[in-house]
């Protein structure tokens, strides 16, 4: 099993550009999450999904959109990137139900200039 | 709102010593408390977790204790080794809705350095 994978690993955008981050998991997990990690602030939840076709807002959703068209994939979109979105983005997944353990991908480092 | 505070932010120990990281949480409904280890350039990795119906859990050199009354929990690492050097995050969960989803609120992290 590859677990949780993320593409790309690194990306540099100019202000106003758009991009999509892809997360894939092969563990048949129901729940998937997108976090951002900034120095001294831990991980903050952007959006999450509790199943194929569902999405919901987390703590810091502004400026991001997500889609979960297939159970194994969770996409994070930035329509018009801003320097404040410079961060490391992590995707995670969990089985759901009474299983709370979240498993993280390796991260995507995004810089917006 | 929900909050998790983690201390210390940095911790330096000699190889073989013990390390203790402490977290406090604000949501009395929290029922799941995981600890993650993050090595440089990698994603967080779950190392141990505890549920609210248990006071202590141990796995080889690491242990976690939970005090629900005081709303704090701690990670204990004994006989530290250089490979324990990493950033450690605590988290606390709470149920967002009846669908069973548990949102994780993370602490800010502790950078542990183990010196040979």
PDB file of C-alpha atoms in Angstrom:
ATOM      1  CA  UNK A   1       0.000   0.000   0.000  1.00  0.00           C
ATOM      2  CA  UNK A   2       1.262   3.475  -0.868  1.00  0.00           C
ATOM      3  CA  UNK A   3      -0.937   5.009   1.856  1.00  0.00           C
ATOM      4  CA  UNK A   4      -1.616   8.704   1.238  1.00  0.00           C
ATOM      5  CA  UNK A   5       0.160  10.344  -1.682  1.00  0.00           C
ATOM      6  CA  UNK A   6       0.218  13.986  -2.730  1.00  0.00           C
ATOM      7  CA  UNK A   7       1.164  15.727  -5.959  1.00  0.00           C
ATOM      8  CA  UNK A   8       3.012  17.922  -6.592  1.00  0.00           C
ATOM      9  CA  UNK A   9       5.689  17.998  -3.856  1.00  0.00           C
ATOM     10  CA  UNK A  10       6.696  21.599  -4.538  1.00  0.00           C
ATOM     11  CA  UNK A  11       5.138  24.477  -6.445  1.00  0.00           C
ATOM     12  CA  UNK A  12       5.781  28.171  -6.923  1.00  0.00           C
ATOM     13  CA  UNK A  13       2.889  30.378  -8.050  1.00  0.00           C
ATOM     14  CA  UNK A  14       2.547  34.033  -8.845  1.00  0.00           C
ATOM     15  CA  UNK A  15      -0.201  36.010  -7.137  1.00  0.00           C
ATOM     16  CA  UNK A  16      -3.478  35.474  -8.951  1.00  0.00           C
ATOM     17  CA  UNK A  17      -2.577  32.145 -10.540  1.00  0.00           C
ATOM     18  CA  UNK A  18      -4.603  29.016  -9.904  1.00  0.00           C
ATOM     19  CA  UNK A  19      -3.642  25.445  -9.186  1.00  0.00           C
ATOM     20  CA  UNK A  20      -4.972  22.129  -7.937  1.00  0.00           C
ATOM     21  CA  UNK A  21      -3.336  19.858  -5.369  1.00  0.00           C
ATOM     22  CA  UNK A  22      -4.131  16.175  -5.668  1.00  0.00           C
ATOM     23  CA  UNK A  23      -4.416  13.729  -2.789  1.00  0.00           C
ATOM     24  CA  UNK A  24      -4.897  10.001  -3.278  1.00  0.00           C
ATOM     25  CA  UNK A  25      -5.297   7.174  -0.764  1.00  0.00           C
ATOM     26  CA  UNK A  26      -5.410   3.431  -1.343  1.00  0.00           C
ATOM     27  CA  UNK A  27      -6.689   2.381   2.102  1.00  0.00           C
ATOM     28  CA  UNK A  28     -10.388   2.569   1.222  1.00  0.00           C
ATOM     29  CA  UNK A  29     -10.841   5.331   3.803  1.00  0.00           C
ATOM     30  CA  UNK A  30     -14.138   7.195   3.942  1.00  0.00           C
ATOM     31  CA  UNK A  31     -12.900  10.474   5.411  1.00  0.00           C
ATOM     32  CA  UNK A  32     -10.307  12.769   3.861  1.00  0.00           C
ATOM     33  CA  UNK A  33      -8.905  16.109   5.013  1.00  0.00           C
ATOM     34  CA  UNK A  34      -6.798  19.021   3.840  1.00  0.00           C
ATOM     35  CA  UNK A  35      -4.628  20.892   6.361  1.00  0.00           C
ATOM     36  CA  UNK A  36      -2.167  23.711   6.099  1.00  0.00           C
ATOM     37  CA  UNK A  37       0.901  23.962   8.305  1.00  0.00           C
ATOM     38  CA  UNK A  38       2.466  27.289   9.142  1.00  0.00           C
ATOM     39  CA  UNK A  39       5.403  27.911  11.511  1.00  0.00           C
ATOM     40  CA  UNK A  40       4.353  27.967  15.158  1.00  0.00           C
ATOM     41  CA  UNK A  41       0.690  27.255  14.356  1.00  0.00           C
ATOM     42  CA  UNK A  42       0.432  23.502  14.121  1.00  0.00           C
ATOM     43  CA  UNK A  43      -1.949  22.112  11.519  1.00  0.00           C
ATOM     44  CA  UNK A  44      -5.173  23.844  10.658  1.00  0.00           C
ATOM     45  CA  UNK A  45      -8.070  22.163   8.876  1.00  0.00           C
ATOM     46  CA  UNK A  46      -9.062  23.744   5.550  1.00  0.00           C
ATOM     47  CA  UNK A  47     -11.776  21.414   4.232  1.00  0.00           C
ATOM     48  CA  UNK A  48     -12.784  17.838   4.785  1.00  0.00           C
ATOM     49  CA  UNK A  49     -14.943  15.117   3.255  1.00  0.00           C
ATOM     50  CA  UNK A  50     -16.840  12.307   4.950  1.00  0.00           C
ATOM     51  CA  UNK A  51     -17.485  10.384   1.761  1.00  0.00           C
ATOM     52  CA  UNK A  52     -17.503  10.424  -2.010  1.00  0.00           C
ATOM     53  CA  UNK A  53     -19.380  13.456  -3.302  1.00  0.00           C
ATOM     54  CA  UNK A  54     -19.375  15.298   0.040  1.00  0.00           C
ATOM     55  CA  UNK A  55     -17.279  18.226   1.241  1.00  0.00           C
ATOM     56  CA  UNK A  56     -17.408  20.587   4.209  1.00  0.00           C
ATOM     57  CA  UNK A  57     -15.551  23.630   5.529  1.00  0.00           C
ATOM     58  CA  UNK A  58     -12.938  23.426   8.249  1.00  0.00           C
ATOM     59  CA  UNK A  59     -11.306  26.162  10.305  1.00  0.00           C
ATOM     60  CA  UNK A  60      -9.646  28.142   7.474  1.00  0.00           C
ATOM     61  CA  UNK A  61     -11.622  27.517   4.237  1.00  0.00           C
ATOM     62  CA  UNK A  62     -11.466  30.976   2.636  1.00  0.00           C
ATOM     63  CA  UNK A  63      -9.659  31.063  -0.716  1.00  0.00           C
ATOM     64  CA  UNK A  64      -9.829  27.289  -1.211  1.00  0.00           C
ATOM     65  CA  UNK A  65     -12.237  24.871  -2.868  1.00  0.00           C
ATOM     66  CA  UNK A  66     -12.323  21.095  -2.806  1.00  0.00           C
ATOM     67  CA  UNK A  67     -13.879  18.196  -4.644  1.00  0.00           C
ATOM     68  CA  UNK A  68     -14.265  14.491  -3.881  1.00  0.00           C
ATOM     69  CA  UNK A  69     -15.552  12.927  -7.088  1.00  0.00           C
ATOM     70  CA  UNK A  70     -13.946   9.558  -6.326  1.00  0.00           C
ATOM     71  CA  UNK A  71     -13.567   7.946  -2.923  1.00  0.00           C
ATOM     72  CA  UNK A  72      -9.808   7.615  -3.256  1.00  0.00           C
ATOM     73  CA  UNK A  73      -9.124  11.203  -4.389  1.00  0.00           C
ATOM     74  CA  UNK A  74      -9.493  14.583  -2.709  1.00  0.00           C
ATOM     75  CA  UNK A  75      -8.574  17.714  -4.659  1.00  0.00           C
ATOM     76  CA  UNK A  76      -7.722  21.108  -3.199  1.00  0.00           C
ATOM     77  CA  UNK A  77      -8.016  24.119  -5.498  1.00  0.00           C
ATOM     78  CA  UNK A  78      -6.715  27.644  -5.238  1.00  0.00           C
ATOM     79  CA  UNK A  79      -8.584  29.837  -7.723  1.00  0.00           C
ATOM     80  CA  UNK A  80      -6.547  33.023  -7.250  1.00  0.00           C
ATOM     81  CA  UNK A  81      -3.425  32.444  -5.166  1.00  0.00           C
ATOM     82  CA  UNK A  82      -2.329  35.016  -2.584  1.00  0.00           C
ATOM     83  CA  UNK A  83       0.982  35.310  -0.681  1.00  0.00           C
ATOM     84  CA  UNK A  84      -0.926  34.440   2.521  1.00  0.00           C
ATOM     85  CA  UNK A  85      -1.465  30.972   1.053  1.00  0.00           C
ATOM     86  CA  UNK A  86       2.260  30.246   1.115  1.00  0.00           C
ATOM     87  CA  UNK A  87       2.358  27.172   3.336  1.00  0.00           C
ATOM     88  CA  UNK A  88       2.882  23.443   3.495  1.00  0.00           C
ATOM     89  CA  UNK A  89      -0.293  21.535   2.673  1.00  0.00           C
ATOM     90  CA  UNK A  90      -1.025  18.101   4.059  1.00  0.00           C
ATOM     91  CA  UNK A  91      -3.714  15.678   3.080  1.00  0.00           C
ATOM     92  CA  UNK A  92      -4.907  13.034   5.522  1.00  0.00           C
ATOM     93  CA  UNK A  93      -7.427  10.229   5.558  1.00  0.00           C
ATOM     94  CA  UNK A  94      -9.209   8.118   8.138  1.00  0.00           C
ATOM     95  CA  UNK A  95     -11.418   5.063   8.049  1.00  0.00           C
ATOM     96  CA  UNK A  96     -14.412   6.873   9.561  1.00  0.00           C
ATOM     97  CA  UNK A  97     -17.037   5.703  11.999  1.00  0.00           C
ATOM     98  CA  UNK A  98     -15.445   4.939  15.362  1.00  0.00           C
ATOM     99  CA  UNK A  99     -11.957   4.815  13.867  1.00  0.00           C
ATOM    100  CA  UNK A 100     -10.438   8.242  14.464  1.00  0.00           C
ATOM    101  CA  UNK A 101      -6.807   7.687  13.419  1.00  0.00           C
ATOM    102  CA  UNK A 102      -5.735  10.049  10.663  1.00  0.00           C
ATOM    103  CA  UNK A 103      -2.929   9.138   8.289  1.00  0.00           C
ATOM    104  CA  UNK A 104      -1.014  11.919   6.573  1.00  0.00           C
ATOM    105  CA  UNK A 105       0.596  12.333   3.181  1.00  0.00           C
ATOM    106  CA  UNK A 106       4.124  13.740   2.678  1.00  0.00           C
ATOM    107  CA  UNK A 107       2.961  17.292   2.010  1.00  0.00           C
ATOM    108  CA  UNK A 108       3.127  19.913  -0.735  1.00  0.00           C
ATOM    109  CA  UNK A 109       5.236  23.020  -0.219  1.00  0.00           C
ATOM    110  CA  UNK A 110       3.586  25.958  -1.958  1.00  0.00           C
ATOM    111  CA  UNK A 111       5.129  29.376  -2.365  1.00  0.00           C
ATOM    112  CA  UNK A 112       3.107  32.293  -3.719  1.00  0.00           C
ATOM    113  CA  UNK A 113       5.152  35.298  -4.833  1.00  0.00           C
TER     114      UNK A 113
ATOM    115  CA  UNK B   1     -13.445  28.244  20.412  1.00  0.00           C
ATOM    116  CA  UNK B   2     -11.679  24.924  20.779  1.00  0.00           C
ATOM    117  CA  UNK B   3      -8.007  25.210  21.601  1.00  0.00           C
ATOM    118  CA  UNK B   4      -5.014  22.990  22.368  1.00  0.00           C
ATOM    119  CA  UNK B   5      -1.960  24.451  24.056  1.00  0.00           C
ATOM    120  CA  UNK B   6       1.337  22.586  23.905  1.00  0.00           C
ATOM    121  CA  UNK B   7       4.497  23.091  26.003  1.00  0.00           C
ATOM    122  CA  UNK B   8       7.383  23.449  25.689  1.00  0.00           C
ATOM    123  CA  UNK B   9       7.908  24.702  22.151  1.00  0.00           C
ATOM    124  CA  UNK B  10      11.491  23.404  22.161  1.00  0.00           C
ATOM    125  CA  UNK B  11      13.104  20.713  24.272  1.00  0.00           C
ATOM    126  CA  UNK B  12      16.735  19.659  24.328  1.00  0.00           C
ATOM    127  CA  UNK B  13      17.844  16.494  26.156  1.00  0.00           C
ATOM    128  CA  UNK B  14      20.871  14.252  26.351  1.00  0.00           C
ATOM    129  CA  UNK B  15      20.666  10.787  24.867  1.00  0.00           C
ATOM    130  CA  UNK B  16      19.284   8.388  27.434  1.00  0.00           C
ATOM    131  CA  UNK B  17      17.348  11.040  29.341  1.00  0.00           C
ATOM    132  CA  UNK B  18      13.550  11.250  29.440  1.00  0.00           C
ATOM    133  CA  UNK B  19      11.464  13.848  27.612  1.00  0.00           C
ATOM    134  CA  UNK B  20       8.005  15.056  28.591  1.00  0.00           C
ATOM    135  CA  UNK B  21       5.666  17.172  26.451  1.00  0.00           C
ATOM    136  CA  UNK B  22       2.429  18.521  27.877  1.00  0.00           C
ATOM    137  CA  UNK B  23      -0.838  19.628  26.291  1.00  0.00           C
ATOM    138  CA  UNK B  24      -4.023  21.151  27.604  1.00  0.00           C
ATOM    139  CA  UNK B  25      -7.337  21.262  25.769  1.00  0.00           C
ATOM    140  CA  UNK B  26     -10.432  23.369  26.145  1.00  0.00           C
ATOM    141  CA  UNK B  27     -13.297  21.222  24.810  1.00  0.00           C
ATOM    142  CA  UNK B  28     -14.631  18.984  27.579  1.00  0.00           C
ATOM    143  CA  UNK B  29     -16.290  16.812  24.899  1.00  0.00           C
ATOM    144  CA  UNK B  30     -12.925  15.770  23.448  1.00  0.00           C
ATOM    145  CA  UNK B  31     -12.606  11.994  23.552  1.00  0.00           C
ATOM    146  CA  UNK B  32      -9.553  11.115  21.444  1.00  0.00           C
ATOM    147  CA  UNK B  33      -5.988  12.357  21.917  1.00  0.00           C
ATOM    148  CA  UNK B  34      -3.322  11.388  19.361  1.00  0.00           C
ATOM    149  CA  UNK B  35       0.352  12.275  19.241  1.00  0.00           C
ATOM    150  CA  UNK B  36       2.196  12.734  15.965  1.00  0.00           C
ATOM    151  CA  UNK B  37       5.889  12.785  15.148  1.00  0.00           C
ATOM    152  CA  UNK B  38       7.046  14.850  12.188  1.00  0.00           C
ATOM    153  CA  UNK B  39      10.526  14.450  10.794  1.00  0.00           C
ATOM    154  CA  UNK B  40      12.058  17.088   8.563  1.00  0.00           C
ATOM    155  CA  UNK B  41      10.400  17.218   5.150  1.00  0.00           C
ATOM    156  CA  UNK B  42       7.844  14.532   5.968  1.00  0.00           C
ATOM    157  CA  UNK B  43       4.219  14.340   6.958  1.00  0.00           C
ATOM    158  CA  UNK B  44       3.110  13.785  10.564  1.00  0.00           C
ATOM    159  CA  UNK B  45       3.141  10.153  11.664  1.00  0.00           C
ATOM    160  CA  UNK B  46       0.842   8.834  14.372  1.00  0.00           C
ATOM    161  CA  UNK B  47       2.955   7.371  17.191  1.00  0.00           C
ATOM    162  CA  UNK B  48       0.477   6.807  19.991  1.00  0.00           C
ATOM    163  CA  UNK B  49      -3.065   7.761  20.919  1.00  0.00           C
ATOM    164  CA  UNK B  50      -5.393   7.504  23.874  1.00  0.00           C
ATOM    165  CA  UNK B  51      -9.145   7.629  24.328  1.00  0.00           C
ATOM    166  CA  UNK B  52     -10.997   9.343  27.125  1.00  0.00           C
ATOM    167  CA  UNK B  53     -11.916   6.108  28.895  1.00  0.00           C
ATOM    168  CA  UNK B  54      -8.219   5.289  29.515  1.00  0.00           C
ATOM    169  CA  UNK B  55      -5.825   7.108  31.860  1.00  0.00           C
ATOM    170  CA  UNK B  56      -2.531   5.833  30.521  1.00  0.00           C
ATOM    171  CA  UNK B  57      -1.183   3.946  27.526  1.00  0.00           C
ATOM    172  CA  UNK B  58       2.325   2.686  26.879  1.00  0.00           C
ATOM    173  CA  UNK B  59       4.138   1.432  23.799  1.00  0.00           C
ATOM    174  CA  UNK B  60       7.760   0.469  24.394  1.00  0.00           C
ATOM    175  CA  UNK B  61       9.627   3.732  25.191  1.00  0.00           C
ATOM    176  CA  UNK B  62       6.676   6.067  24.732  1.00  0.00           C
ATOM    177  CA  UNK B  63       3.672   6.577  26.975  1.00  0.00           C
ATOM    178  CA  UNK B  64       0.759   8.963  27.123  1.00  0.00           C
ATOM    179  CA  UNK B  65      -1.189   9.984  30.213  1.00  0.00           C
ATOM    180  CA  UNK B  66      -4.564  11.686  30.321  1.00  0.00           C
ATOM    181  CA  UNK B  67      -6.162  13.688  33.107  1.00  0.00           C
ATOM    182  CA  UNK B  68      -9.721  14.445  31.996  1.00  0.00           C
ATOM    183  CA  UNK B  69     -10.582  16.434  35.096  1.00  0.00           C
ATOM    184  CA  UNK B  70      -7.727  18.854  34.499  1.00  0.00           C
ATOM    185  CA  UNK B  71      -8.081  18.572  30.706  1.00  0.00           C
ATOM    186  CA  UNK B  72      -4.459  17.834  30.059  1.00  0.00           C
ATOM    187  CA  UNK B  73      -2.451  14.991  28.577  1.00  0.00           C
ATOM    188  CA  UNK B  74       1.251  14.311  28.258  1.00  0.00           C
ATOM    189  CA  UNK B  75       3.715  12.387  26.120  1.00  0.00           C
ATOM    190  CA  UNK B  76       6.602  10.662  27.875  1.00  0.00           C
ATOM    191  CA  UNK B  77       9.619   9.354  25.992  1.00  0.00           C
ATOM    192  CA  UNK B  78      12.129   7.336  28.013  1.00  0.00           C
ATOM    193  CA  UNK B  79      15.711   6.414  27.112  1.00  0.00           C
ATOM    194  CA  UNK B  80      15.749   8.981  24.316  1.00  0.00           C
ATOM    195  CA  UNK B  81      17.805   8.318  21.206  1.00  0.00           C
ATOM    196  CA  UNK B  82      19.056  10.709  18.496  1.00  0.00           C
ATOM    197  CA  UNK B  83      16.436   9.313  16.096  1.00  0.00           C
ATOM    198  CA  UNK B  84      13.742  10.638  18.445  1.00  0.00           C
ATOM    199  CA  UNK B  85      14.728  14.144  17.325  1.00  0.00           C
ATOM    200  CA  UNK B  86      11.701  15.593  15.501  1.00  0.00           C
ATOM    201  CA  UNK B  87       8.719  17.874  15.965  1.00  0.00           C
ATOM    202  CA  UNK B  88       5.938  16.357  18.061  1.00  0.00           C
ATOM    203  CA  UNK B  89       2.311  17.453  17.834  1.00  0.00           C
ATOM    204  CA  UNK B  90      -0.516  16.699  20.209  1.00  0.00           C
ATOM    205  CA  UNK B  91      -4.139  16.902  19.148  1.00  0.00           C
ATOM    206  CA  UNK B  92      -7.567  16.653  20.690  1.00  0.00           C
ATOM    207  CA  UNK B  93     -10.766  15.660  18.966  1.00  0.00           C
ATOM    208  CA  UNK B  94     -14.352  16.677  19.280  1.00  0.00           C
ATOM    209  CA  UNK B  95     -17.399  15.505  17.404  1.00  0.00           C
ATOM    210  CA  UNK B  96     -18.477  18.016  14.838  1.00  0.00           C
ATOM    211  CA  UNK B  97     -21.776  16.402  14.037  1.00  0.00           C
ATOM    212  CA  UNK B  98     -23.689  13.205  14.634  1.00  0.00           C
ATOM    213  CA  UNK B  99     -22.172  11.668  11.510  1.00  0.00           C
ATOM    214  CA  UNK B 100     -19.278  10.594  13.701  1.00  0.00           C
ATOM    215  CA  UNK B 101     -16.611  12.801  12.247  1.00  0.00           C
ATOM    216  CA  UNK B 102     -14.013  13.880  14.766  1.00  0.00           C
ATOM    217  CA  UNK B 103     -12.210  17.067  14.004  1.00  0.00           C
ATOM    218  CA  UNK B 104      -8.639  17.209  15.297  1.00  0.00           C
ATOM    219  CA  UNK B 105      -7.389  20.406  16.915  1.00  0.00           C
ATOM    220  CA  UNK B 106      -3.597  20.443  16.929  1.00  0.00           C
ATOM    221  CA  UNK B 107      -1.138  21.990  19.319  1.00  0.00           C
ATOM    222  CA  UNK B 108       1.595  24.226  17.907  1.00  0.00           C
ATOM    223  CA  UNK B 109       4.269  21.542  18.199  1.00  0.00           C
ATOM    224  CA  UNK B 110       7.406  20.796  20.232  1.00  0.00           C
ATOM    225  CA  UNK B 111      10.801  20.575  18.596  1.00  0.00           C
ATOM    226  CA  UNK B 112      12.733  17.847  20.421  1.00  0.00           C
ATOM    227  CA  UNK B 113      16.497  17.621  20.019  1.00  0.00           C
ATOM    228  CA  UNK B 114      18.306  14.597  21.461  1.00  0.00           C
ATOM    229  CA  UNK B 115      22.052  15.144  21.727  1.00  0.00           C
ATOM    230  CA  UNK B 116      24.449  12.165  21.651  1.00  0.00           C
TER     231      UNK B 116
END
